[in-house]
CSV table of C-alpha atoms and ligand atoms in Angstrom, one decimal:
chain,number,residue,atom,x,y,z
A,1141,LYS,CA,-11.2,53.6,41.5
A,1142,ASP,CA,-10.4,55.8,38.7
A,1143,LYS,CA,-13.5,56.8,36.8
A,1144,GLY,CA,-13.1,58.0,33.4
A,1145,ALA,CA,-14.3,57.2,30.2
A,1146,ALA,CA,-12.4,53.7,28.9
A,1147,VAL,CA,-11.8,54.4,25.4
A,1148,SER,CA,-10.6,50.8,24.2
A,1149,MET,CA,-12.3,47.4,24.9
A,1150,ARG,CA,-10.9,44.2,24.5
A,1151,LYS,CA,-12.3,40.4,24.0
A,1152,GLU,CA,-12.4,37.9,26.6
A,1153,VAL,CA,-13.8,34.8,27.1
A,1154,ASP,CA,-15.7,34.3,30.7
A,1155,ALA,CA,-16.1,31.3,32.8
A,1156,ASN,CA,-19.1,29.9,30.9
A,1157,GLY,CA,-17.5,30.2,27.4
A,1158,LYS,CA,-19.1,33.5,26.5
A,1159,THR,CA,-17.0,36.1,24.7
A,1160,VAL,CA,-17.5,39.5,26.7
A,1161,MET,CA,-16.0,43.1,25.8
A,1162,LYS,CA,-13.7,44.5,28.8
A,1163,PRO,CA,-12.4,48.2,28.6
A,1164,VAL,CA,-8.7,48.4,28.2
A,1165,LYS,CA,-7.4,50.7,31.2
A,1166,LYS,CA,-4.6,53.2,29.8
A,1167,GLY,CA,-1.3,53.3,31.5
A,1168,VAL,CA,1.9,55.5,31.5
A,1169,ARG,CA,3.3,53.1,29.0
A,1170,ASP,CA,0.5,54.0,26.4
A,1171,PHE,CA,2.0,57.4,25.8
A,1172,SER,CA,5.3,58.8,24.8
A,1173,PHE,CA,6.1,62.0,27.4
A,1174,GLY,CA,7.4,65.3,25.7
A,1175,ARG,CA,8.4,68.8,27.2
A,1176,VAL,CA,6.8,70.1,30.6
A,1177,LEU,CA,4.2,72.7,29.5
A,1178,GLY,CA,3.5,73.8,33.1
A,1179,GLU,CA,4.3,73.7,36.7
A,1180,GLY,CA,1.7,73.9,39.5
A,1181,SER,CA,2.5,73.6,43.2
A,1182,TYR,CA,1.6,69.9,43.5
A,1183,SER,CA,1.7,69.1,39.5
A,1184,THR,CA,3.6,69.1,36.5
A,1185,VAL,CA,1.8,69.1,33.1
A,1186,TYR,CA,3.5,67.4,30.2
A,1187,LEU,CA,2.9,67.0,26.4
A,1188,ALA,CA,2.1,63.6,25.5
A,1189,THR,CA,1.2,61.3,22.8
A,1190,ASP,CA,-1.1,58.5,22.7
A,1191,ARG,CA,1.3,56.0,21.2
A,1192,GLN,CA,-1.8,53.8,19.4
A,1193,THR,CA,-4.0,57.0,18.0
A,1194,LEU,CA,-0.7,59.6,17.8
A,1195,LYS,CA,-3.3,62.0,19.4
A,1196,GLU,CA,-1.6,64.9,21.5
A,1197,TYR,CA,-2.9,65.4,25.1
A,1198,ALA,CA,-1.6,67.3,28.2
A,1199,ILE,CA,-0.9,64.9,31.3
A,1200,LYS,CA,-0.9,66.5,34.6
A,1201,VAL,CA,1.2,64.2,37.0
A,1202,LEU,CA,1.1,64.6,40.8
A,1203,GLU,CA,3.5,62.8,43.1
A,1204,LYS,CA,1.6,60.8,45.7
A,1205,LYS,CA,4.2,61.1,48.4
A,1206,HIS,CA,4.5,65.2,47.8
A,1207,ILE,CA,0.2,65.6,48.0
A,1208,ILE,CA,0.5,63.2,51.3
A,1209,LYS,CA,3.2,64.9,52.7
A,1210,GLU,CA,1.8,68.8,52.3
A,1211,ARG,CA,-1.9,67.1,53.0
A,1212,LYS,CA,-3.5,68.1,49.7
A,1213,ILE,CA,-5.5,64.8,49.3
A,1214,LYS,CA,-8.5,66.8,49.5
A,1215,TYR,CA,-7.4,69.3,47.0
A,1216,VAL,CA,-6.7,66.3,44.4
A,1217,ASN,CA,-10.1,64.9,44.8
A,1218,ILE,CA,-12.1,67.9,44.5
A,1219,GLU,CA,-10.2,68.7,41.2
A,1220,LYS,CA,-10.9,65.2,40.1
A,1221,ASP,CA,-14.4,65.7,41.1
A,1222,THR,CA,-14.9,68.9,39.5
A,1223,LEU,CA,-13.2,67.9,36.4
A,1224,ASN,CA,-15.5,64.8,36.2
A,1225,ARG,CA,-18.6,67.0,36.7
A,1226,LEU,CA,-17.7,69.7,33.8
A,1227,THR,CA,-17.4,67.3,31.1
A,1228,GLU,CA,-19.5,68.8,28.2
A,1229,HIS,CA,-18.2,72.4,27.7
A,1230,PRO,CA,-15.8,73.6,25.1
A,1231,GLY,CA,-14.6,76.5,27.5
A,1232,ILE,CA,-13.3,73.9,30.0
A,1233,VAL,CA,-10.3,71.7,29.7
A,1234,ARG,CA,-11.6,68.1,29.4
A,1235,LEU,CA,-10.5,65.2,31.6
A,1236,TYR,CA,-10.3,62.3,29.4
A,1237,TYR,CA,-8.9,59.7,31.6
A,1238,THR,CA,-6.9,59.1,34.8
A,1239,PHE,CA,-4.6,56.2,36.2
A,1240,GLN,CA,-1.8,55.7,38.3
A,1241,ASP,CA,1.3,53.8,39.1
A,1242,GLU,CA,3.2,53.2,42.5
A,1243,SER,CA,4.8,56.9,42.7
A,1244,SER,CA,2.0,59.4,40.9
A,1245,LEU,CA,-1.2,60.2,39.7
A,1246,TYR,CA,-2.1,61.0,35.9
A,1247,TYR,CA,-4.8,62.9,34.6
A,1248,VAL,CA,-5.2,62.9,30.6
A,1249,LEU,CA,-6.2,66.2,29.5
A,1250,ASP,CA,-7.0,68.3,26.5
A,1251,LEU,CA,-3.7,70.0,25.2
A,1252,CYS,CA,-4.2,73.8,25.3
A,1253,ASN,CA,-1.3,74.6,22.5
A,1254,GLY,CA,-1.8,78.3,22.9
A,1255,GLY,CA,-0.8,78.4,26.7
A,1256,GLU,CA,-2.0,80.8,29.3
A,1257,LEU,CA,-3.9,83.8,28.0
A,1258,LEU,CA,-1.7,85.6,30.3
A,1259,GLY,CA,1.4,84.9,28.4
A,1260,VAL,CA,-0.5,86.1,25.1
A,1261,LEU,CA,-1.5,89.3,26.6
A,1262,LYS,CA,2.0,89.9,28.0
A,1263,LYS,CA,3.0,89.9,24.3
A,1264,THR,CA,0.8,92.3,23.1
A,1265,GLY,CA,0.8,94.4,26.2
A,1266,THR,CA,-3.0,95.0,26.4
A,1267,PHE,CA,-5.7,93.6,24.2
A,1268,ASP,CA,-8.3,96.1,22.1
A,1269,VAL,CA,-12.1,95.8,22.5
A,1270,GLU,CA,-12.6,93.2,19.9
A,1271,CYS,CA,-10.1,90.7,21.5
A,1272,THR,CA,-11.4,91.6,24.8
A,1273,ARG,CA,-15.1,91.0,23.9
A,1274,PHE,CA,-14.2,87.7,22.2
A,1275,PHE,CA,-12.2,86.1,25.3
A,1276,GLY,CA,-14.5,87.8,27.6
A,1277,ALA,CA,-17.7,86.2,26.0
A,1278,GLN,CA,-16.0,82.8,26.5
A,1279,ILE,CA,-14.8,83.0,29.8
A,1280,LEU,CA,-18.1,84.4,30.8
A,1281,ASP,CA,-19.9,81.3,28.9
A,1282,SER,CA,-17.7,78.9,30.8
A,1283,ILE,CA,-18.2,80.6,34.3
A,1284,GLU,CA,-22.1,80.1,33.4
A,1285,TYR,CA,-21.6,76.6,32.8
A,1286,MET,CA,-19.5,75.9,35.9
A,1287,HIS,CA,-22.1,78.0,38.2
A,1288,SER,CA,-25.0,75.6,36.4
A,1289,ARG,CA,-23.0,72.5,37.6
A,1290,GLY,CA,-22.7,74.0,41.1
A,1291,VAL,CA,-19.1,74.7,40.7
A,1292,ILE,CA,-17.4,78.0,41.9
A,1293,HIS,CA,-14.1,78.1,40.6
A,1294,ARG,CA,-12.6,80.7,43.2
A,1295,ASP,CA,-9.6,81.4,41.6
A,1296,LEU,CA,-10.1,82.6,38.3
A,1297,LYS,CA,-7.1,84.6,36.8
A,1298,PRO,CA,-5.6,84.8,33.3
A,1299,GLU,CA,-2.9,82.4,34.1
A,1300,ASN,CA,-5.7,79.7,34.5
A,1301,VAL,CA,-7.4,80.9,31.2
A,1302,LEU,CA,-5.7,78.7,28.8
A,1303,LEU,CA,-6.1,78.8,24.9
A,1304,ASP,CA,-6.7,75.9,22.2
A,1305,ASP,CA,-5.1,76.1,19.1
A,1306,GLN,CA,-7.7,78.2,17.6
A,1307,LEU,CA,-7.2,80.7,20.3
A,1308,HIS,CA,-10.5,79.6,22.0
A,1309,VAL,CA,-10.6,79.7,25.9
A,1310,LYS,CA,-10.2,76.6,28.0
A,1311,ILE,CA,-10.7,77.3,31.7
A,1312,THR,CA,-8.3,75.1,34.1
A,1313,ASP,CA,-6.8,74.8,37.6
A,1314,PHE,CA,-9.8,73.5,39.7
A,1315,GLY,CA,-8.1,72.4,42.5
A,1316,THR,CA,-9.4,75.0,44.8
A,1317,ALA,CA,-12.9,75.1,43.3
A,1318,ARG,CA,-15.9,74.7,45.3
A,1319,LEU,CA,-18.6,72.2,44.7
A,1320,LEU,CA,-22.1,72.9,45.8
A,1321,THR,CA,-23.5,69.9,47.2
A,1322,ASP,CA,-26.7,70.6,45.5
A,1323,PRO,CA,-25.7,71.8,41.9
A,1324,ARG,CA,-29.0,73.9,42.0
A,1325,ALA,CA,-27.9,75.7,44.9
A,1326,SER,CA,-28.2,79.5,43.7
A,1327,ILE,CA,-25.6,80.9,46.2
A,1328,SER,CA,-25.7,84.3,44.6
A,1329,ALA,CA,-24.7,85.9,47.8
A,1330,PRO,CA,-22.4,84.5,50.6
A,1331,SER,CA,-24.4,82.5,53.0
A,1332,VAL,CA,-24.8,84.3,56.2
A,1333,ASP,CA,-22.8,82.5,58.7
A,1334,PRO,CA,-22.4,84.3,62.2
A,1335,LEU,CA,-20.5,81.5,63.8
A,1336,GLY,CA,-18.1,81.5,60.8
A,1337,LYS,CA,-18.3,77.5,60.7
A,1338,GLY,CA,-19.0,77.1,56.9
A,1339,LYS,CA,-22.0,75.1,55.8
A,1340,ASP,CA,-20.9,72.7,53.2
A,1341,GLU,CA,-18.9,70.0,52.8
A,1342,ASP,CA,-15.8,72.0,52.1
A,1343,ASP,CA,-16.2,74.4,55.4
A,1344,ASN,CA,-12.7,74.2,56.9
A,1345,ARG,CA,-11.4,74.7,53.1
A,1346,ALA,CA,-13.8,77.5,52.5
A,1347,ALA,CA,-12.5,79.3,55.9
A,1348,SER,CA,-9.0,78.8,54.9
A,1349,PHE,CA,-8.8,79.1,51.1
A,1350,VAL,CA,-7.6,82.7,49.4
A,1351,GLY,CA,-7.3,82.8,45.9
A,1352,THR,CA,-4.6,84.6,44.1
A,1353,ALA,CA,-4.3,88.5,45.7
A,1354,GLU,CA,-5.2,90.5,42.8
A,1355,TYR,CA,-8.1,88.4,42.0
A,1356,VAL,CA,-9.7,87.8,45.5
A,1357,SER,CA,-13.1,89.1,45.9
A,1358,PRO,CA,-13.7,91.2,49.1
A,1359,GLU,CA,-16.2,88.6,50.7
A,1360,LEU,CA,-13.6,86.0,50.8
A,1361,LEU,CA,-11.4,88.7,52.7
A,1362,THR,CA,-14.0,90.0,55.1
A,1363,ASN,CA,-16.4,86.7,55.8
A,1364,LYS,CA,-14.5,84.2,54.5
A,1365,ASN,CA,-17.5,82.9,52.1
A,1366,ALA,CA,-16.7,82.4,48.6
A,1367,CYS,CA,-20.0,82.5,46.4
A,1368,LYS,CA,-21.1,82.3,42.7
A,1369,ALA,CA,-20.8,86.3,42.5
A,1370,SER,CA,-16.9,85.9,43.8
A,1371,ASP,CA,-16.2,84.5,40.3
A,1372,LEU,CA,-17.6,87.5,38.8
A,1373,TRP,CA,-15.5,89.9,40.7
A,1374,ALA,CA,-12.8,87.8,39.3
A,1375,PHE,CA,-14.1,88.3,35.7
A,1376,GLY,CA,-14.4,92.2,36.4
A,1377,CYS,CA,-10.5,92.0,37.5
A,1378,ILE,CA,-9.8,90.0,34.3
A,1379,ILE,CA,-11.9,92.4,31.5
A,1380,TYR,CA,-10.1,95.3,33.3
A,1381,GLN,CA,-6.6,93.6,33.0
A,1382,LEU,CA,-6.9,92.5,29.3
A,1383,LEU,CA,-7.7,96.3,28.5
A,1384,ALA,CA,-5.5,98.0,30.8
A,1385,GLY,CA,-2.2,95.7,30.8
A,1386,ARG,CA,-2.5,95.2,34.5
A,1387,PRO,CA,-5.2,93.8,37.1
A,1388,PRO,CA,-7.1,96.9,38.8
A,1389,PHE,CA,-5.8,96.0,42.1
A,1390,LYS,CA,-2.1,95.8,42.6
A,1391,ALA,CA,0.1,96.8,45.2
A,1392,GLY,CA,3.7,96.2,46.8
A,1393,SER,CA,2.6,93.3,49.1
A,1394,GLU,CA,-0.3,91.0,49.3
A,1395,TYR,CA,-1.6,92.8,52.6
A,1396,LEU,CA,-1.6,96.1,50.6
A,1397,THR,CA,-3.5,94.6,47.7
A,1398,PHE,CA,-5.9,93.4,49.7
A,1399,GLN,CA,-6.6,96.5,51.6
A,1400,LYS,CA,-6.9,98.4,48.2
A,1401,ILE,CA,-9.3,95.5,47.4
A,1402,VAL,CA,-12.0,95.9,50.5
A,1403,ASN,CA,-11.7,99.9,50.3
A,1404,LEU,CA,-12.2,99.8,46.4
A,1405,GLU,CA,-9.0,101.7,45.7
A,1406,TYR,CA,-8.5,101.5,42.1
A,1407,GLU,CA,-8.7,103.9,39.0
A,1408,PHE,CA,-9.3,103.6,35.0
A,1409,PRO,CA,-6.1,104.7,32.9
A,1410,ALA,CA,-7.1,107.7,30.7
A,1411,GLY,CA,-9.0,106.5,27.4
A,1412,PHE,CA,-10.4,103.2,28.8
A,1413,PRO,CA,-13.6,102.4,26.8
A,1414,PRO,CA,-16.6,103.8,28.4
A,1415,ALA,CA,-18.8,100.8,28.1
A,1416,ALA,CA,-15.8,98.4,29.4
A,1417,ARG,CA,-15.3,100.8,32.1
A,1418,ASP,CA,-19.0,100.9,33.0
A,1419,LEU,CA,-18.9,97.0,33.0
A,1420,VAL,CA,-16.3,96.7,35.4
A,1421,GLU,CA,-17.5,99.0,37.5
A,1422,ARG,CA,-20.6,97.0,37.9
A,1423,CYS,CA,-18.9,93.8,38.6
A,1424,LEU,CA,-16.2,95.4,41.0
A,1425,VAL,CA,-18.9,95.9,43.8
A,1426,LEU,CA,-18.1,95.2,47.1
A,1427,ASP,CA,-21.5,93.8,48.1
A,1428,PRO,CA,-21.8,90.4,46.1
A,1429,ALA,CA,-25.7,90.6,46.2
A,1430,ARG,CA,-25.3,94.1,44.1
A,1431,ARG,CA,-22.9,93.0,41.5
A,1432,LEU,CA,-24.0,92.0,37.9
A,1433,THR,CA,-25.3,88.8,37.5
A,1434,ILE,CA,-24.2,86.8,34.5
A,1435,GLU,CA,-27.4,87.5,32.6
A,1436,HIS,CA,-27.2,91.3,33.1
A,1437,ILE,CA,-23.4,91.1,32.0
A,1438,LYS,CA,-24.5,89.1,28.6
A,1439,ASN,CA,-26.9,92.0,28.1
A,1440,HIS,CA,-24.6,94.8,29.0
A,1441,GLU,CA,-23.8,97.4,26.0
A,1442,PHE,CA,-19.8,96.4,26.1
A,1443,PHE,CA,-21.3,92.9,24.7
A,1444,GLU,CA,-23.7,94.1,22.4
A,1445,GLY,CA,-23.9,92.1,19.0
A,1446,GLN,CA,-21.8,89.4,20.8
A,1447,PRO,CA,-23.3,85.9,20.4
A,1448,PHE,CA,-23.0,83.7,23.0
A,1449,GLY,CA,-23.8,79.6,23.2
A,1450,LYS,CA,-22.4,77.7,20.3
A,1451,THR,CA,-22.3,80.4,18.0
A,1452,LEU,CA,-19.7,82.0,20.0
A,1453,TRP,CA,-17.3,78.8,20.1
A,1454,ARG,CA,-17.5,78.5,16.4
A,1455,SER,CA,-16.4,82.3,15.8
A,1456,LYS,CA,-12.9,82.4,14.8
A,1457,ALA,CA,-10.5,84.4,16.9
A,1458,PRO,CA,-10.0,88.1,16.0
A,1459,ARG,CA,-6.2,89.2,15.1
A,1460,LEU,CA,-4.6,90.2,18.5
A,1461,ARG,CA,-4.2,94.0,18.6
A,1462,PRO,CA,-3.2,95.9,21.4
A,1463,TYR,CA,-5.5,98.5,22.8
A,1464,VAL,CA,-3.4,101.9,22.2
B,1657,MP6,C1,-2.2,76.2,34.8
B,1657,MP6,C2,-1.2,75.1,34.7
B,1657,MP6,N1,-0.5,75.3,33.3
B,1657,MP6,C3,-1.1,74.7,32.4
B,1657,MP6,N2,-2.1,73.5,32.6
B,1657,MP6,C4,-2.4,72.9,31.3
B,1657,MP6,C5,-2.0,73.1,30.1
B,1657,MP6,C6,-0.9,74.0,30.0
B,1657,MP6,C7,-0.4,74.1,28.4
B,1657,MP6,C8,0.8,75.0,28.4
B,1657,MP6,C9,1.2,75.3,26.9
B,1657,MP6,C10,0.8,74.7,25.9
B,1657,MP6,N3,1.6,75.0,25.1
B,1657,MP6,N4,2.4,76.1,25.6
B,1657,MP6,C11,2.0,76.3,26.7
B,1657,MP6,C12,1.1,76.1,29.6
B,1657,MP6,C13,0.7,75.7,31.0
B,1657,MP6,C14,-0.8,74.8,31.0
B,1657,MP6,C15,-2.8,72.3,29.1
B,1657,MP6,O1,-2.4,72.3,27.7
B,1657,MP6,N5,-3.8,71.1,29.4
B,1657,MP6,C16,-4.0,71.2,30.8
B,1657,MP6,C17,-3.6,72.1,31.8
B,1657,MP6,C18,-4.2,71.9,33.1
B,1657,MP6,C19,-5.3,71.0,33.3
B,1657,MP6,C20,-5.6,71.4,34.9
B,1657,MP6,C21,-6.9,70.6,35.2
B,1657,MP6,C22,-5.3,70.5,35.5
B,1657,MP6,C23,-0.3,75.0,35.7
B,1657,MP6,C24,0.4,76.3,35.8
B,1657,MP6,C25,-1.2,74.8,36.9
B,1657,MP6,C26,0.6,73.7,35.4
């Protein structure tokens, strides 16, 4: 049964003549579908307009046949459970409702008109310190919320950071997230797991899943277990990339990229801002237990004077300027 908030109600008379209100389930016919916004490996995201309210949404469509054939049912359920867990934060793309027809599943979500952060970065090449602080603070605030709800994203990268029409951040793509069974579980370092069996509900996925090469944390490559600190490794890679215009670890093949990561082989371009350099160096630490925590990052010199929490999400985006 699809959860998700029913938005409109209708009157019905029940068996003993009493008038009762019933939620009306939205369906495909309630939307007019527009252009394709993005294509995932198992999904297509369309622009869509609600015919009653004329409100615009993004609708992610997943083909049931394809999901079953590719044995991705677990990923689909993880994504939906994650989206249903992460409901009230401005930095997380919001799931309004879901429905299905005989061929597909439909998720009705926030429309992020600014597209992917990677796309915006490619236009200016790099971001200056002010822009990097603005986007970095929002990504960090969103990671803090995810972790507080027992969610590890595991595949954070500029393609998965979307922007709304105020250029505010919306984190997306939770199919590869790891849901901690006990949300209060503070897995700050990978659980020691000598038998490599994995401990929680997604142990076989934990063992098998690896994120996008350039942003994968060393612990995921060495002992297969991602932890909350893995998202902060990715955060360090993203801060580096916003200022440098390219990720810190990039080689001709995935294998060579992995080698650079586990050997911590990267260097800063000349003129890289010193405070940002110090922050990145303290996030890109091989031992997850020694990596900066979210609290430390918020108090780091690079974010000096940067408001977090509600003020952050009300502030206007700075003009996008390259870091020259
Ligand atoms: C990362 C994702 N790309 C995208 N996912 C979403 C978009 C989105 C929008 C544009 C866009 C808008 N204007 N111009 C471009 C380009 C790519 C998008 C959106 O608006 N709302 C929710 C989305 C995703 C929700 C997520 C829970 C599944 C992939 C490539 C996987 C399809």
